[in-house]
Short mmCIF file of C-alpha atoms and ligand atoms in Angstrom, two decimals:
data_model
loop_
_atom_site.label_atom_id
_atom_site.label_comp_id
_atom_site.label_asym_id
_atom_site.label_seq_id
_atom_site.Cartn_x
_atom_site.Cartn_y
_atom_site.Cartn_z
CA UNK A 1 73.85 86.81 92.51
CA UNK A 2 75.72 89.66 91.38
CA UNK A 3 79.56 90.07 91.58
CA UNK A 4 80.78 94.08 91.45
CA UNK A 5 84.10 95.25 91.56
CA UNK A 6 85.26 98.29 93.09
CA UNK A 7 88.68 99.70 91.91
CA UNK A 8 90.20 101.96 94.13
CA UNK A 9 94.01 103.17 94.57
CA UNK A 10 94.37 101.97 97.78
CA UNK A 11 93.14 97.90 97.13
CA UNK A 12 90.52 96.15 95.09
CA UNK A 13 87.56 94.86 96.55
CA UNK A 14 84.94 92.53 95.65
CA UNK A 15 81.02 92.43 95.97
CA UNK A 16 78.96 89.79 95.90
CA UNK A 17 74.98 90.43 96.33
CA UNK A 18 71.80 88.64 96.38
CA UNK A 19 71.17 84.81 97.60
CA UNK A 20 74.44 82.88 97.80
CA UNK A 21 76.47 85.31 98.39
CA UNK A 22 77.49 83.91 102.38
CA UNK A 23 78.28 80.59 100.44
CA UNK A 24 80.69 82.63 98.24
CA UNK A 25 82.20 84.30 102.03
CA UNK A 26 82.52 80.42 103.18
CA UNK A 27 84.04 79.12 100.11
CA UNK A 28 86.77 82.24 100.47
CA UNK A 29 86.77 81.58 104.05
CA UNK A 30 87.77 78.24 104.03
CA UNK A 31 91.24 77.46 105.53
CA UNK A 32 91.49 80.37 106.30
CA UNK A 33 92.57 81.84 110.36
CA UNK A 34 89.38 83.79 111.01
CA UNK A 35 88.58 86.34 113.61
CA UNK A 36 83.95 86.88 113.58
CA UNK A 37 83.34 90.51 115.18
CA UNK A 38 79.87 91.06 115.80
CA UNK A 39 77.17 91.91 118.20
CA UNK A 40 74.99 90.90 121.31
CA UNK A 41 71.76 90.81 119.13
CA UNK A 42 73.28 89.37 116.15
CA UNK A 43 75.11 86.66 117.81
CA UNK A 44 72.04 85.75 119.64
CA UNK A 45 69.89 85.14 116.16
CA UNK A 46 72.92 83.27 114.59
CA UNK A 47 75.20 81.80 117.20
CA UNK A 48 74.63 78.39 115.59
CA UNK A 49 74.60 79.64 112.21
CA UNK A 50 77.89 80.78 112.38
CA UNK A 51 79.28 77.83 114.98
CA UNK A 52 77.70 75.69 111.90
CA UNK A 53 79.00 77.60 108.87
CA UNK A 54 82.55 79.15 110.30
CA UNK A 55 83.67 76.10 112.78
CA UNK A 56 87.26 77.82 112.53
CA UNK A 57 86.05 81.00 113.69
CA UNK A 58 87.46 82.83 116.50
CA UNK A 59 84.23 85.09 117.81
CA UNK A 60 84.49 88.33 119.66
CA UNK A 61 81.31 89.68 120.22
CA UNK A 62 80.33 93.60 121.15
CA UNK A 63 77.46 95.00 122.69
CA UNK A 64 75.11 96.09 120.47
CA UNK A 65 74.10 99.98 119.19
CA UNK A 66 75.40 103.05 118.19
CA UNK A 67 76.16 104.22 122.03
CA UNK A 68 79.05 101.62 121.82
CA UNK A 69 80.60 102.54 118.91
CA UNK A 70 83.63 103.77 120.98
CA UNK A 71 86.49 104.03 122.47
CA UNK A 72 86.44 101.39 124.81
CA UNK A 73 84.49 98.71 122.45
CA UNK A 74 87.27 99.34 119.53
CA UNK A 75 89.77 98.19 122.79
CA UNK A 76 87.78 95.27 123.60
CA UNK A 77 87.97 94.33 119.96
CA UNK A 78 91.95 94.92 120.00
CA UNK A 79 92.62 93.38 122.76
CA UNK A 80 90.92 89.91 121.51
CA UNK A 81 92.60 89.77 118.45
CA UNK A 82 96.23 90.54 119.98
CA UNK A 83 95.00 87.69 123.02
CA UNK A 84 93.80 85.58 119.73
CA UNK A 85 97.60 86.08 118.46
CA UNK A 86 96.17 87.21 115.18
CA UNK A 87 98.52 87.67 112.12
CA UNK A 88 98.56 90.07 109.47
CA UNK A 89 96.98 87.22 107.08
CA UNK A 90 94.59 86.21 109.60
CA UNK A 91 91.11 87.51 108.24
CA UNK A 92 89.05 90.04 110.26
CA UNK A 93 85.11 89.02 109.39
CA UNK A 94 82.65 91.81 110.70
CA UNK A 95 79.38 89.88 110.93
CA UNK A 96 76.75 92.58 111.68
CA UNK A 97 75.09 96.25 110.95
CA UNK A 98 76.82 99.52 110.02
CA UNK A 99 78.06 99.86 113.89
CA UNK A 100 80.12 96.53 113.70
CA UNK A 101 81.54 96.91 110.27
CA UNK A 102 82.95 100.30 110.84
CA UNK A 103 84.29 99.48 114.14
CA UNK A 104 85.56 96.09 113.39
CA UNK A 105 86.88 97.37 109.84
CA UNK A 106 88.48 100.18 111.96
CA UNK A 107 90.25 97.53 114.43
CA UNK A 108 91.26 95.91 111.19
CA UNK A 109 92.90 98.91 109.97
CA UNK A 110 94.78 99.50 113.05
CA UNK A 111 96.10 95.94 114.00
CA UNK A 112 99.57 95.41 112.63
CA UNK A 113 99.04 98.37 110.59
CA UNK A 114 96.47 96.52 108.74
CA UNK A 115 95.15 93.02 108.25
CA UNK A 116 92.67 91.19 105.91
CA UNK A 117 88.98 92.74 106.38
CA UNK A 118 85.63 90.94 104.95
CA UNK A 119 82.33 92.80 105.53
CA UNK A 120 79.19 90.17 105.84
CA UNK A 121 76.55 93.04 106.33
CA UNK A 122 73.09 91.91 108.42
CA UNK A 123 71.39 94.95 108.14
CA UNK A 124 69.68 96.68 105.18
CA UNK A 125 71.84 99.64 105.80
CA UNK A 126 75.11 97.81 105.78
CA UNK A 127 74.20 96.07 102.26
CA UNK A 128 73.22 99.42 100.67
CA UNK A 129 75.96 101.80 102.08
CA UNK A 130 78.28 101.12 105.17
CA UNK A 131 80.16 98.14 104.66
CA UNK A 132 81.35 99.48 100.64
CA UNK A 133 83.48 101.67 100.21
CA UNK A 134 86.10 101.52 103.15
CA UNK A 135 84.65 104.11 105.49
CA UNK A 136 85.85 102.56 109.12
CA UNK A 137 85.37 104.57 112.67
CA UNK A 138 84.00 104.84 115.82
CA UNK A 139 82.49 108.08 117.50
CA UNK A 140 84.36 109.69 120.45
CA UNK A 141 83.88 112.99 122.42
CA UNK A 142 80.19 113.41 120.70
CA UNK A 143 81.53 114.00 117.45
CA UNK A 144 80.29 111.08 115.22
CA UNK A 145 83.04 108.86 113.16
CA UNK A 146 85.26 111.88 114.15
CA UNK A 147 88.08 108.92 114.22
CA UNK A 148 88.57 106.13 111.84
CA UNK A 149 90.88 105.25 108.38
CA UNK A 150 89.60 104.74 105.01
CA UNK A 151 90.31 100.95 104.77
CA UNK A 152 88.23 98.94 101.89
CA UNK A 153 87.63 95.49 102.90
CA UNK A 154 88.82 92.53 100.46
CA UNK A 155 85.20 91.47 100.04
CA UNK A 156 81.77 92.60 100.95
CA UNK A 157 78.94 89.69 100.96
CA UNK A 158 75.45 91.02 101.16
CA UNK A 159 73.20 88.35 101.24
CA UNK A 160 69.43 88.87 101.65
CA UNK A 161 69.27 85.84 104.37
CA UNK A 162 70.17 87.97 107.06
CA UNK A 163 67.35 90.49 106.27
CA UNK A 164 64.38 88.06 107.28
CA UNK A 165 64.73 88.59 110.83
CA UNK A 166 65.52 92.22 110.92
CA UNK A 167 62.93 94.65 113.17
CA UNK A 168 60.68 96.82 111.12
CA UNK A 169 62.35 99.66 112.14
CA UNK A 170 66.07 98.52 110.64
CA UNK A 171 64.28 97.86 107.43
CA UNK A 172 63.01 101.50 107.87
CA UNK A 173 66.35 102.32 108.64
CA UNK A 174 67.95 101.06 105.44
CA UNK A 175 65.39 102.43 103.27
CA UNK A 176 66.37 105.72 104.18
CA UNK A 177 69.69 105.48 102.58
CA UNK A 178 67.80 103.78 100.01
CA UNK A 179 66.21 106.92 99.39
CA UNK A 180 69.60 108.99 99.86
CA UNK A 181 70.85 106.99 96.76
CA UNK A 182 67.77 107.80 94.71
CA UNK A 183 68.08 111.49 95.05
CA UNK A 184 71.02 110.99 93.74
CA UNK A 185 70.37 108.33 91.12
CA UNK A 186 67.72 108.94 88.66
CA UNK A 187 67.37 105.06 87.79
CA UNK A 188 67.18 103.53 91.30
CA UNK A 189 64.67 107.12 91.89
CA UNK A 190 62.14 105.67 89.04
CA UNK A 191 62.47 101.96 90.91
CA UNK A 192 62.10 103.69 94.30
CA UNK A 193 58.60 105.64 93.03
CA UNK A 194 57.70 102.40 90.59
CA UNK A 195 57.55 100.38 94.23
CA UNK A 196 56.69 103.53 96.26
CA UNK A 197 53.67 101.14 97.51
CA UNK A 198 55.84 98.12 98.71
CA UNK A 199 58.82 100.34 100.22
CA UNK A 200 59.14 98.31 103.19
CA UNK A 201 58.26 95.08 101.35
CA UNK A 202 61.29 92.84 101.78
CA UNK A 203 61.54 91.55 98.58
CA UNK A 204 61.60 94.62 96.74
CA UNK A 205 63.89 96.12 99.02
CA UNK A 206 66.63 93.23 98.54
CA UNK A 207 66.58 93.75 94.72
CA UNK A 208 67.41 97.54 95.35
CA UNK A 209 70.79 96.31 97.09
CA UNK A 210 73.06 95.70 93.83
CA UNK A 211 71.74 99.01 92.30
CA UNK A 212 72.67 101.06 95.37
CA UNK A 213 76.47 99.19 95.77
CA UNK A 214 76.92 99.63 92.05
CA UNK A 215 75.86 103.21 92.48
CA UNK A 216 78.48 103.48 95.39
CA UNK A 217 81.12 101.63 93.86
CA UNK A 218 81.33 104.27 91.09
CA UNK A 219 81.78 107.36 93.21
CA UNK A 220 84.17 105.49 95.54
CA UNK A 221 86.06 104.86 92.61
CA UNK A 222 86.67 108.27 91.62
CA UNK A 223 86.90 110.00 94.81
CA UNK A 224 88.05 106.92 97.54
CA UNK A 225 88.97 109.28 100.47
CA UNK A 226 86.44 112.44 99.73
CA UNK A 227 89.78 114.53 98.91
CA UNK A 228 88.13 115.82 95.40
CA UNK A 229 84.51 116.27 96.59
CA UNK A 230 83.01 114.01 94.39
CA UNK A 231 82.57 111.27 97.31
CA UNK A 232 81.05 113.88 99.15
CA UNK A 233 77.57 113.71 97.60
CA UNK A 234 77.42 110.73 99.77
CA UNK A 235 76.71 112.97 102.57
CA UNK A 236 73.33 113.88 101.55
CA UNK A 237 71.24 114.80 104.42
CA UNK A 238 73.44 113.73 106.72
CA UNK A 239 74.69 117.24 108.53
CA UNK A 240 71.75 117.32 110.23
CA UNK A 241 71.03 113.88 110.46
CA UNK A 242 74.29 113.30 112.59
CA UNK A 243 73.31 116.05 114.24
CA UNK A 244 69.79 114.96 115.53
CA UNK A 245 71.68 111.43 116.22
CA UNK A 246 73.86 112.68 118.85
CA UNK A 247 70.51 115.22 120.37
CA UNK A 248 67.83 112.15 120.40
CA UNK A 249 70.07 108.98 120.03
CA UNK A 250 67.43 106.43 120.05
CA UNK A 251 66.20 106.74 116.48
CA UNK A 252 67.66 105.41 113.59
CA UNK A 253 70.36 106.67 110.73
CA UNK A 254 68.91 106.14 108.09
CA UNK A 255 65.41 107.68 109.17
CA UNK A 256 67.47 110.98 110.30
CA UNK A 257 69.22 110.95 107.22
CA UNK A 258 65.65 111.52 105.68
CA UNK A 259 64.83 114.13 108.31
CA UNK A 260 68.18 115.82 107.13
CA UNK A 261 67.18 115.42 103.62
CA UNK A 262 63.99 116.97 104.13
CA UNK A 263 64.96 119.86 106.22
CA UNK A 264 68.06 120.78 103.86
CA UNK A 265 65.96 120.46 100.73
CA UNK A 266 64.35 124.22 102.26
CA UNK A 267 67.84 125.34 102.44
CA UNK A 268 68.76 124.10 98.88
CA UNK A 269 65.64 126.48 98.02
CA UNK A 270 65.56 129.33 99.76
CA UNK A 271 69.41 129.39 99.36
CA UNK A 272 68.51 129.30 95.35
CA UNK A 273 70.68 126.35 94.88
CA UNK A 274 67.83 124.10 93.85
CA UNK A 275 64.75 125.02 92.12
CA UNK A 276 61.17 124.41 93.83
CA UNK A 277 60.23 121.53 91.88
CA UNK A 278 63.63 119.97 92.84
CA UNK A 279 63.23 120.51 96.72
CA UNK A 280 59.90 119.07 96.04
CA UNK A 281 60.79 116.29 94.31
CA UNK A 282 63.42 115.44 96.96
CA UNK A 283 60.86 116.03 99.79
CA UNK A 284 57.99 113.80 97.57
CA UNK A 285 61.08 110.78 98.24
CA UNK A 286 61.74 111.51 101.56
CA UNK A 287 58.01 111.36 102.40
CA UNK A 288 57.56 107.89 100.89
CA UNK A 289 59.52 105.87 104.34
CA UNK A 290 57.13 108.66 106.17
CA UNK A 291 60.37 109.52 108.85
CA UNK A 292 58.95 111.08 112.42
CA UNK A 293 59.81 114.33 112.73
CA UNK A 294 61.20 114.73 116.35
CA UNK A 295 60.23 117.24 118.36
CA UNK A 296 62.47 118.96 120.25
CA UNK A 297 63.45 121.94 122.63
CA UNK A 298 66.35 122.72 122.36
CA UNK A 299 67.24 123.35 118.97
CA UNK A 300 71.05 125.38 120.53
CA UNK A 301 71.82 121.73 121.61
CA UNK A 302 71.43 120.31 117.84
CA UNK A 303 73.01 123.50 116.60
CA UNK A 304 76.00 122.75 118.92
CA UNK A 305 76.71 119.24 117.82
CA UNK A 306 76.22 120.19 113.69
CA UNK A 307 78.98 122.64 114.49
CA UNK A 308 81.36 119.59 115.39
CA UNK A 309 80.47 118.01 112.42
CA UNK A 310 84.12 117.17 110.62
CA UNK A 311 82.28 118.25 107.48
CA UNK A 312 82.41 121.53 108.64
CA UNK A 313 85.60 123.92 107.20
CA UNK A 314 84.83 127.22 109.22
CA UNK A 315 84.87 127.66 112.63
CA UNK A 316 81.52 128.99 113.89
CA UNK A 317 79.22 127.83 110.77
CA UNK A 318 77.80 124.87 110.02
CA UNK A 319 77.94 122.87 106.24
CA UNK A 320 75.53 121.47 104.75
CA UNK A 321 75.37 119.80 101.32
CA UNK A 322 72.36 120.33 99.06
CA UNK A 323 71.40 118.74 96.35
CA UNK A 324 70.68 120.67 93.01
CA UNK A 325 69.42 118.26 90.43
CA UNK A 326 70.57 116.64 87.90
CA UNK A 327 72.96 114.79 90.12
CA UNK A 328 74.43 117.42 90.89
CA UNK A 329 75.51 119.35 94.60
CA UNK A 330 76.31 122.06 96.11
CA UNK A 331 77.64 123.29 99.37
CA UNK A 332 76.67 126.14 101.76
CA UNK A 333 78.40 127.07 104.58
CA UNK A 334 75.37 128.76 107.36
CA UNK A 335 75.92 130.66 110.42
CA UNK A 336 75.20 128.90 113.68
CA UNK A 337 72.04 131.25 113.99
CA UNK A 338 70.54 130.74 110.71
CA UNK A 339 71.04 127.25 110.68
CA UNK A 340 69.22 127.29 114.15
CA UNK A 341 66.45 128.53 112.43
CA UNK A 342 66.22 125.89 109.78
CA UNK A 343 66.14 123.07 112.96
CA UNK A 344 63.47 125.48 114.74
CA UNK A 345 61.21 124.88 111.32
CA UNK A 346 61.65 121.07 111.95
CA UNK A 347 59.05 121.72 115.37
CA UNK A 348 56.66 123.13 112.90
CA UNK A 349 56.76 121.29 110.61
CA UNK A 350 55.36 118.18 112.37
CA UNK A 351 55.74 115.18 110.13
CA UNK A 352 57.07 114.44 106.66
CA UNK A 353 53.13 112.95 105.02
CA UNK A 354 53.33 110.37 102.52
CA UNK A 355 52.85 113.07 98.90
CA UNK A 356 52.01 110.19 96.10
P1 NAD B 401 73.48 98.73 113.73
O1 NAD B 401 74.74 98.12 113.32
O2 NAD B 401 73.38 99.30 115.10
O3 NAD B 401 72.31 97.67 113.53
C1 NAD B 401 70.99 98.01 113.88
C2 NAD B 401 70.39 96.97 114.84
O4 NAD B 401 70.09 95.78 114.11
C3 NAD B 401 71.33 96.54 115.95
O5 NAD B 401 70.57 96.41 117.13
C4 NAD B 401 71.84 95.18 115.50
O6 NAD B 401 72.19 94.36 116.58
C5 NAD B 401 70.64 94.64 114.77
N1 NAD B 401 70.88 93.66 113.72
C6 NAD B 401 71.91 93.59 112.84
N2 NAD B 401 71.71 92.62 111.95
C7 NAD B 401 70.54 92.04 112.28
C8 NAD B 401 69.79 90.98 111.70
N3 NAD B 401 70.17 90.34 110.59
N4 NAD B 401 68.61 90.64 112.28
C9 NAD B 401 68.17 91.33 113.38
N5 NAD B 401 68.82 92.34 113.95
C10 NAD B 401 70.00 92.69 113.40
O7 NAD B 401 73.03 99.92 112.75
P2 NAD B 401 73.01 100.07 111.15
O8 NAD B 401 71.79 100.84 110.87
O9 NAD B 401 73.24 98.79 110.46
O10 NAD B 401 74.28 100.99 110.90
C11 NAD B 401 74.35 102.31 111.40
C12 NAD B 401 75.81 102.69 111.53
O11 NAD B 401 76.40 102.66 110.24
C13 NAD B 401 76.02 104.09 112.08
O12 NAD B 401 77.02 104.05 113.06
C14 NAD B 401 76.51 104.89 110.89
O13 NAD B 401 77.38 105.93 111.25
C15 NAD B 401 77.22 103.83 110.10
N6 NAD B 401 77.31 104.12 108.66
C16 NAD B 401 78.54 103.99 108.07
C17 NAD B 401 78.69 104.22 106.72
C18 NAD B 401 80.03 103.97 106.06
O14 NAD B 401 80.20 104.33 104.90
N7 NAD B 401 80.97 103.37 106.75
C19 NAD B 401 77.58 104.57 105.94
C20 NAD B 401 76.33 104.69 106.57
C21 NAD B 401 76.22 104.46 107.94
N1 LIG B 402 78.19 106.88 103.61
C1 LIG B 402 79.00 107.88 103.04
C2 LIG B 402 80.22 107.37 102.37
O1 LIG B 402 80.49 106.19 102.35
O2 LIG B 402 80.97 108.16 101.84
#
């Protein structure tokens, strides 16, 4: 097990990953007033588990997916822990994917102006991004995470127990900001290609946890609440991921991540930001989780929810964030019609085939 600590101005925060790591959460747990928020599905594969583990545990559970991180779930989540008389030292345990750690880390920010917050993520994608790093929120009014508070949790335990019964899909789902952090991190990029075989082999994946927190924990620590930019490479691909979110719904993050990755690598090039061995590069990552492209016909409608993005700083144009080697990023700033175009190119393009 690894322990990694992430400084930040606002509080420290502790990560524990690999096996042993929910026996660390119980051992801090202990004694302790606890308040479980987590979901339909998750609750139904480890009701017991957590009756067993937690006995203490007061349990508000949320229906699951991304279609409920709203308004009125965030309420429902309120509303238990005022009816559960929680205090400011009672401890606020989001037990679940990316969807229940932002929006119970987001209830945990708001409740008496803040009480204690652990993350214990379930999914790939909560281990290797969402629940480090303090990003809380909920989508409202079709604008994705458009309100939440930067709130790091005390501790984040990622144990790889939870991963054995996720769907192949969530695995797919986590690998894509697997890949997101590899574009971006030359290391965990030579791991990703070394394993490019066994990419949705379990116990490669797990190992690849650590080295993406660590990864995140260091740019969190110099940038916590994206004010200088340097946070903001975090966003990588994610423009027009969010974008095809909100148009198809039913696919995953992570996989539109990729599908944002891909498409805005061809922007990074054409726009000269990138050279063509870079964009290819990128693409030759993106093609190893093999995303579907969707296909879709009406590219105005994913044009029209990009423009809401709150990445955006123009009215009118649409931001995307390319990468341009070497770690490095830039940002361009496109005009709803031209960025239309780039989304039409997506129809041709068809799918992103595995390039070895
Ligand atoms: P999710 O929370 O919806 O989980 C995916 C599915 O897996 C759900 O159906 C869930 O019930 C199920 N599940 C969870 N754990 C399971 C387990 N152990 N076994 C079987 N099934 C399990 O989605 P996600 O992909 O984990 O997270 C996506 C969300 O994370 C999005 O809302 C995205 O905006 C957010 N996100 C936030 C950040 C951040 O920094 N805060 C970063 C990336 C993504
Ligand atoms: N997932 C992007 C961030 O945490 O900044």
């Amino acid at each position: 097990m690894e322990k990694i600590e992430l400084h930040t101005k606002s509080r420290p925060s502790t990560v524990y990953c690999g096996e042993g790591a929910f026996a660390q959460a119980t051992e801090f747990l202990r004694g302790k007033d606890i308040f479980v928020v987590t979901d339909s599905n998750v609750f139904k594969l480890y009701e017991s588990f957590l009756k067993e583990h937690l006995p203490q545990a007061r349990i508000c559970v949320v229906p699951a997916g991304e279609r409920n991180k709203n308004r009125s779930t965030l309420f429902r989540i309120l509303d238990a822990m005022i009816d559960a008389r929680l205090h400011r030292s009672s401890v606020v345990v989001a037990f679940g994917g990316g969807v229940v750690g932002d929006m119970g880390g987001f209830a945990a920010a708001l409740y008496m102006r803040g009480t204690r917050l652990v993350q214990i993520p379930t999914t790939l994608l909560a281990q290797v991004d969402s629940s480090v790093g303090g990003k809380t929120a909920i989508d409202y009014r079709k604008v994705k995470n458009v309100l939440g508070a930067f709130y790091q949790p005390e501790y984040v335990f990622c144990d790889p127990y939870f991963l054995k019964t996720l769907p192949r899909r969530e695995i797919k789902c986590g690998l894509g900001e697997i890949i997101k952090t590899a574009a971006l991190d030359k290391a965990l990029a030579d791991k990703v290609l070394q394993y490019k075989d066994r990419l949705e082999d379990l116990s490669v994946l797990r190992d690849m946890v650590a080295d993406c927190v660590r990864f995140k924990a260091r740019i969190v620590e110099q940038d916590e609440t994206e004010s200088s930019g340097v946070r903001k490479c975090l966003n990588l691909g994610h423009t027009t991921g969010h974008a095809l979110e909100l148009l198809f719904g039913r696919r995953s993050h992570g996989e539109y991540v990729l599908i944002g990755m891909w498409l805005e690598s061809f922007i990074a090039q054409e726009k000269g930001v990138c050279t063509a061995e870079h964009a290819e590069w990128v693409r030759r990552l993106v093609s190893l989780a093999e995303p579907k492209i969707p296909r879709f016909q009406n590219a105005e409608r994913g044009v029209s929810f990009a423009l809401l993005d709150k990445k955006n700083s123009q009215k009118g144009s649409v931001s995307v964030l390319l990468s341009s080697g070497k770690g490095e990023y830039a940002e361009a700033e496109l005009s709803e019609s031209e960025y239309c175009g780039y989304l039409m190119r997506l129809n041709r393009t068809g799918s992103a085939e595995k390039k070895r």
